[in-house]
Coordinates of C-alpha atoms in Angstrom, one line a residue:
X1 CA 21.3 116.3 -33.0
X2 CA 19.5 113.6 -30.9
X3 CA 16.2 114.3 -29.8
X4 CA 15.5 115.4 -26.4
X5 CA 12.1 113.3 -26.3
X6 CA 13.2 109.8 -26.5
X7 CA 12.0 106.2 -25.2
X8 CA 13.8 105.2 -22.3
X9 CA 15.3 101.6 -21.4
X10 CA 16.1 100.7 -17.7
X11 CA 18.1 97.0 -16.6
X12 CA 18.7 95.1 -13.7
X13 CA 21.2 92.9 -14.0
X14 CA 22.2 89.4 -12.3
X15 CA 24.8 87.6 -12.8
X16 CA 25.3 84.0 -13.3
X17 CA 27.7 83.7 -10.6
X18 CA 27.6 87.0 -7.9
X19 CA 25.0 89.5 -6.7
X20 CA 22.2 90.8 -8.2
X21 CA 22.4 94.4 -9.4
X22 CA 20.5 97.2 -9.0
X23 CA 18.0 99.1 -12.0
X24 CA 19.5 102.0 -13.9
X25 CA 19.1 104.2 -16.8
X26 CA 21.1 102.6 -19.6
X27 CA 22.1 105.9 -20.9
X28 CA 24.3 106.1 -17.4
X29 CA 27.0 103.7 -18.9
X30 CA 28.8 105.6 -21.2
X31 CA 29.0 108.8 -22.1
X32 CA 26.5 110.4 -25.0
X33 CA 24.7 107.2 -25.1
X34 CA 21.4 107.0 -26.0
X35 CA 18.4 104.4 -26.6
X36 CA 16.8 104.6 -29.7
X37 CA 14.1 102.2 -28.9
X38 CA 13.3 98.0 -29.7
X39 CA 11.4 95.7 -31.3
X40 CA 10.2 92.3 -30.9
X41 CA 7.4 90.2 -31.9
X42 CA 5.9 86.8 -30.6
X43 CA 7.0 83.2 -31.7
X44 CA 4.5 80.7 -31.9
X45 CA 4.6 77.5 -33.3
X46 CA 2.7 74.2 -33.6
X47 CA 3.9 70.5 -33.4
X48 CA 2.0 68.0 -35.5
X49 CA 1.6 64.5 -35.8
X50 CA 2.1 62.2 -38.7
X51 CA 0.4 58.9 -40.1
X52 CA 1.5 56.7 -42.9
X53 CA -2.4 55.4 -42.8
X54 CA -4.6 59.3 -42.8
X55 CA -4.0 62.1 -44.7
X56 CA -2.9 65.1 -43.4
X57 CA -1.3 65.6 -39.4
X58 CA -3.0 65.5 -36.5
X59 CA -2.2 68.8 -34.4
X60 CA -0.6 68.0 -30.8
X61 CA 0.5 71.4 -29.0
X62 CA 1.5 74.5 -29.5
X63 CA 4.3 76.5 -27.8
X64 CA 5.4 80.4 -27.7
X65 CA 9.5 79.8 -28.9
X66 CA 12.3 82.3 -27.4
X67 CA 11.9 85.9 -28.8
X68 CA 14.4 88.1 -30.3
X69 CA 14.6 91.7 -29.1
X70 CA 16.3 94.3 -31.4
X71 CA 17.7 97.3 -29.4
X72 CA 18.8 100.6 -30.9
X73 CA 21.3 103.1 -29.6
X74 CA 23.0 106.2 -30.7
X75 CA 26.9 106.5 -30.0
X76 CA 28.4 110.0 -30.3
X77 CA 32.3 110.8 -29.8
X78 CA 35.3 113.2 -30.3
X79 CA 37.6 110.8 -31.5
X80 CA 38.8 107.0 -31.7
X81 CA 39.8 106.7 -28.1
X82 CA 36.0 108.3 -27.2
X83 CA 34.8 105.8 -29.2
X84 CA 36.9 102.8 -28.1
X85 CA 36.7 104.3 -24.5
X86 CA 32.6 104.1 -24.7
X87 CA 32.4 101.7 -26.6
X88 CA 34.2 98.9 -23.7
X89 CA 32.1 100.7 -21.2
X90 CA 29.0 99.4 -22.9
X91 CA 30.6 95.8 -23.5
X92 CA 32.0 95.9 -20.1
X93 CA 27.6 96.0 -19.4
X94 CA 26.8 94.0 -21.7
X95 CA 28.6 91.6 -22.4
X96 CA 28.2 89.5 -19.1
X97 CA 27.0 86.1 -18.9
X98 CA 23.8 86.5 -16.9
X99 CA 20.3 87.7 -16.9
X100 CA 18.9 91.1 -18.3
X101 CA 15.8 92.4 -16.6
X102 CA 14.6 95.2 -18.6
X103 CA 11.6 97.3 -19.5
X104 CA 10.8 100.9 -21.1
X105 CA 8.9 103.8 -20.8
X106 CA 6.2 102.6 -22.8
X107 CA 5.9 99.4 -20.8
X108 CA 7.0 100.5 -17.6
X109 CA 5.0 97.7 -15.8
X110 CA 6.2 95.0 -17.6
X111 CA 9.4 93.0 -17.4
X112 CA 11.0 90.6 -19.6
X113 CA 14.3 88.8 -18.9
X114 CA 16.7 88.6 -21.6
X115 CA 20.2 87.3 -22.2
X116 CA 22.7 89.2 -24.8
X117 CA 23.5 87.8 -27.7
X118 CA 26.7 88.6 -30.7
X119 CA 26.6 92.0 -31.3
X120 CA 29.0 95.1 -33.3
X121 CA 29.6 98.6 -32.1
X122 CA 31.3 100.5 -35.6
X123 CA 31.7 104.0 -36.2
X124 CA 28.7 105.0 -38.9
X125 CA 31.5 105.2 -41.1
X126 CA 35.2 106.0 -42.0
X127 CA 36.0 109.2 -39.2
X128 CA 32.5 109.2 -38.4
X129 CA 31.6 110.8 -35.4
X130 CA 28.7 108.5 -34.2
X131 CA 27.7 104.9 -34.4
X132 CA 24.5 103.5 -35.0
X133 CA 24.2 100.1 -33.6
X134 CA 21.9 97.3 -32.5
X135 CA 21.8 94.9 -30.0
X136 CA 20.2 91.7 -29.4
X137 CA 18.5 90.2 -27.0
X138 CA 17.1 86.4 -26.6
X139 CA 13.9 86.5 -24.4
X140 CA 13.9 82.7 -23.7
X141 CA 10.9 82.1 -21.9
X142 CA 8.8 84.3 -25.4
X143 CA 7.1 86.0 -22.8
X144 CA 6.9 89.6 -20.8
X145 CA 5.6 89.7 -17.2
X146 CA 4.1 92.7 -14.4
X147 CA 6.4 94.0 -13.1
X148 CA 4.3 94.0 -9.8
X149 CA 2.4 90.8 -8.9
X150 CA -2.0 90.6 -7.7
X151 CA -0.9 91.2 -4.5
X152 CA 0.3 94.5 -5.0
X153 CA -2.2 97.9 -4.9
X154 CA -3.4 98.4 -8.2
X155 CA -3.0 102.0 -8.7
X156 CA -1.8 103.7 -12.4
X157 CA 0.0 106.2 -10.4
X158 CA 2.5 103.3 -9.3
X159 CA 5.4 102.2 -11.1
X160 CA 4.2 99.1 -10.9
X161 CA 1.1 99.3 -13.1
X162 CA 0.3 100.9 -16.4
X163 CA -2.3 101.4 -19.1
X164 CA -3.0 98.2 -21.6
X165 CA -1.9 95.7 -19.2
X166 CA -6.3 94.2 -18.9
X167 CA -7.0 95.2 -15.5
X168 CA -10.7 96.0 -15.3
X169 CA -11.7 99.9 -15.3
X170 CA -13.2 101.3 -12.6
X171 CA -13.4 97.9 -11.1
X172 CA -12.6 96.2 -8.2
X173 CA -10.4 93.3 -8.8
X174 CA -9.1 91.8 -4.8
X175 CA -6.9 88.9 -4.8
X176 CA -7.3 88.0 -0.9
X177 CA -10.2 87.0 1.2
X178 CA -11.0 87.0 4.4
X179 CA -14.6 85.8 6.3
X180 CA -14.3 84.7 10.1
X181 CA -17.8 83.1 9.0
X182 CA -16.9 81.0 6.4
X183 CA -15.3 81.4 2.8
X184 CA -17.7 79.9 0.1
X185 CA -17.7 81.2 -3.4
X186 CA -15.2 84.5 -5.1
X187 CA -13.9 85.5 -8.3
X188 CA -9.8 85.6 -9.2
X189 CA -9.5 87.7 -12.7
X190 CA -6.7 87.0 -14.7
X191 CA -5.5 90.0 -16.7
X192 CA -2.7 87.8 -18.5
X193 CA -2.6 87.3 -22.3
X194 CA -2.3 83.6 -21.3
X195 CA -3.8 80.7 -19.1
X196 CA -1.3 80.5 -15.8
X197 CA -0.2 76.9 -15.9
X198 CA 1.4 76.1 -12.7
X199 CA 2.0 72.8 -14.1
X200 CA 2.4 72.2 -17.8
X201 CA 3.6 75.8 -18.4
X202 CA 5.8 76.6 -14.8
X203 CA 3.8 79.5 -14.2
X204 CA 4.2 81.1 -11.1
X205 CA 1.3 81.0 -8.7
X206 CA 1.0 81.2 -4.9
X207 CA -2.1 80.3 -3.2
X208 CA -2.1 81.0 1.0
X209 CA -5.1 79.5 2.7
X210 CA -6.1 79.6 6.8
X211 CA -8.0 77.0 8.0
X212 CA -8.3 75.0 11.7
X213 CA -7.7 71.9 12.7
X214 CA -7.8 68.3 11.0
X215 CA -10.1 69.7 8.1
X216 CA -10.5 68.3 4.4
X217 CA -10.5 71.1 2.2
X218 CA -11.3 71.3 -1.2
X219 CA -10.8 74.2 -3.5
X220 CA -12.2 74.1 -6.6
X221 CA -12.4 76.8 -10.2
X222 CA -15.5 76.5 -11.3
X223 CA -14.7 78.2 -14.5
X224 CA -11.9 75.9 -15.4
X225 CA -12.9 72.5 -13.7
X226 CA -10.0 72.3 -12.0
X227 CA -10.2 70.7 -8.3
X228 CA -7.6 70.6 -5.2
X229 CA -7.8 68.9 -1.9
X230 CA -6.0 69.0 1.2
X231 CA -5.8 67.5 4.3
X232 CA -5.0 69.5 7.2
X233 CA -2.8 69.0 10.1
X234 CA -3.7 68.4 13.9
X235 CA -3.2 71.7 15.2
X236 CA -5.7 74.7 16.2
X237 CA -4.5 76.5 12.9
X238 CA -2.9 75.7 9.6
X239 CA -1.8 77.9 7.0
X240 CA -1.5 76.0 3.6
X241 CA 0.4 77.4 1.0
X242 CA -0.2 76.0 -2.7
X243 CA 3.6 76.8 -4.7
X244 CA 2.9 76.0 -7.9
X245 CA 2.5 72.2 -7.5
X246 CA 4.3 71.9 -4.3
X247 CA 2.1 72.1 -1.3
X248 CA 2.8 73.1 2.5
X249 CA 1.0 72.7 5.5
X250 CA 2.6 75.4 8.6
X251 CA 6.0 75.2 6.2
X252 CA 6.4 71.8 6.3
X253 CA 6.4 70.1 2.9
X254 CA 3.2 68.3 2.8
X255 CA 2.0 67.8 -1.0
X256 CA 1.4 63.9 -0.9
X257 CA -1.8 65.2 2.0
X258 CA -3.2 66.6 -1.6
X259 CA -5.4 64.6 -4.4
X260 CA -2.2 66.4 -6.5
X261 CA -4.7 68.5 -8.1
X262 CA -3.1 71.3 -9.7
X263 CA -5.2 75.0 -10.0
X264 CA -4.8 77.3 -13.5
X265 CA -6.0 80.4 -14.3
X266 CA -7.6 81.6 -17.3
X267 CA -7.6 84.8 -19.0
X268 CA -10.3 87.0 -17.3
X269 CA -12.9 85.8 -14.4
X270 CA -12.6 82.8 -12.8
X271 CA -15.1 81.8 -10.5
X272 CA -14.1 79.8 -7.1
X273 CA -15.6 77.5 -4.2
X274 CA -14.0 76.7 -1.4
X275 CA -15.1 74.6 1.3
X276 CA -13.8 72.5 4.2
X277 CA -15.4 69.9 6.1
X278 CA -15.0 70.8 9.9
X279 CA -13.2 74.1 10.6
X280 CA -14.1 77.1 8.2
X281 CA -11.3 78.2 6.0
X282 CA -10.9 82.0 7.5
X283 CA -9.1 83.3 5.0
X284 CA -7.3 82.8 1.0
X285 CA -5.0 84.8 -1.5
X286 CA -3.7 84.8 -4.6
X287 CA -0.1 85.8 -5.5
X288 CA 0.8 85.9 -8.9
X289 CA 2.9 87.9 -11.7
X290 CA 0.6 88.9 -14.8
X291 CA 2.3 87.3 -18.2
X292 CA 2.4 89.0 -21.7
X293 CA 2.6 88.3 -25.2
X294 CA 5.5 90.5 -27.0
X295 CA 4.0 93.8 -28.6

């Protein structure tokens, strides 16, 4: 008898070639189908270099690999055509070439994107009943993210959000400012497990500033070191949007007006400046998904 109290898995599918799908309950696809739970773990490794005149290696970076994540379900059936008849429903899901999104219960705010790998649905045994099976996932990028981003409202009664994912307690944490007087100094937190690396790690991070008219502005994390400039254009306002590396000024692509600095994040506070040398900058946000280790 399966258990009534049991971890749930939800997907959202999208296909190589076609349409995005929408989230459901696995345990919709077949009939007596149930998740049993997973398991994965982190992959780190380190590369190390080698020479024929010193003893030892000299360390040179290290990188989280692609995860494996180990699903459990529970198959139940009259008969062989039950079983055969559930069992293509679930490789009919499955078995797609395309990307898993999928979280559970116990980490509803987080997301990790997966692709299937090889796997065997059996009866338990000879005129069993049941099958007990596994599936496995490759989680290429090592890494789970929010399932939200900063700019949504941080509230735990949101799907969105969820105990053990670092956000402060009882604190406020804003990701956008806004001073008609003049933006000068704030604080960004990072809840992630990791630095955001626009740059040498891809990490996603959006940065919207509003400022006037033919202004040099230079933003600059305090905490990390890391400084950006931008020229603005000759109109009576600009809104500069910082993608990652790529830079626009009122959408048009305007990255080589930058020193090509490039702005990371790490884990916890970081403390900002921002100034500009004619025109005030009115206003700036952050916009960016929060990034996991495998637990």
């Amino acid at each position: 008898m399966i258990s009534k109290k049991r971890p749930k898995l939800w997907v959202k599918f999208k296909p190589d070639i076609g349409v995005e799908e929408d989230e459901i309950d696995i345990e919709t696809i077949a009939p007596n189908f149930y998740f049993l739970g997973d398991q994965e773990n982190p992959s780190l490794t380190s590369t190390y270099l080698s020479d024929t005149m010193y003893d030892g290696q000299t360390f040179v970076h290290a990188q989280y690999q692609p995860t494996t994540i180990t699903a459990n379900f529970y198959l139940r059936f009259k008969d062989w055509y039950g079983f055969r008849l559930a069992k293509h429903d679930i490789v009919r899901f499955f078995g797609r070439k395309g990307v898993y999104r999928i979280r559970t219960d116990t980490h509803r705010g987080m997301v990790r994107y997966v692709r299937t790998n090889t796997f065997d649905i059996s009866p338990a045994e000879t005129e069993a009943k049941y099958s007990l099976f596994s599936i496995g996932f490759t989680n290429y990028c090592g890494l789970g993210y929010s399932l939200g981003t900063s700019s949504d409202l941080k509230t735990y009664d949101s799907e969105l959000w969820q105990m053990g994912m670092n956000l402060p307690n009882m604190e406020d944490i804003p990701y956008e400012f806004s001073d008609y007087d003049g933006l000068n100094t704030f604080k960004i937190y990072n809840p992630s497990d990791v630095v955001i690396d626009p740059y040498y790690q891809q990490s996603e991070l959006k940065i919207t500033m509003n400022v006037g008219v033919n202004s040099l502005v230079e933003l600059d994390n305090l905490t990390t070191g890391d400084t950006y400039t931008v020229k603005t254009g000759n109109v009576s306002t600009n809104k500069i949007v910082i993608d990652g590396i790529e830079t626009t000024i009122n959408g048009v692509a305007s990255t080589s007006a930058t020193n090509y600095g490039v702005i990371t994040l790490v884990q916890g506070w970081n403390q900002f400046r921002v100034t500009s040398s004619y025109k005030p900058v009115t206003s700036i946000a952050f916009d960016f998904p929060f990034v996991y280790l495998p637990s």
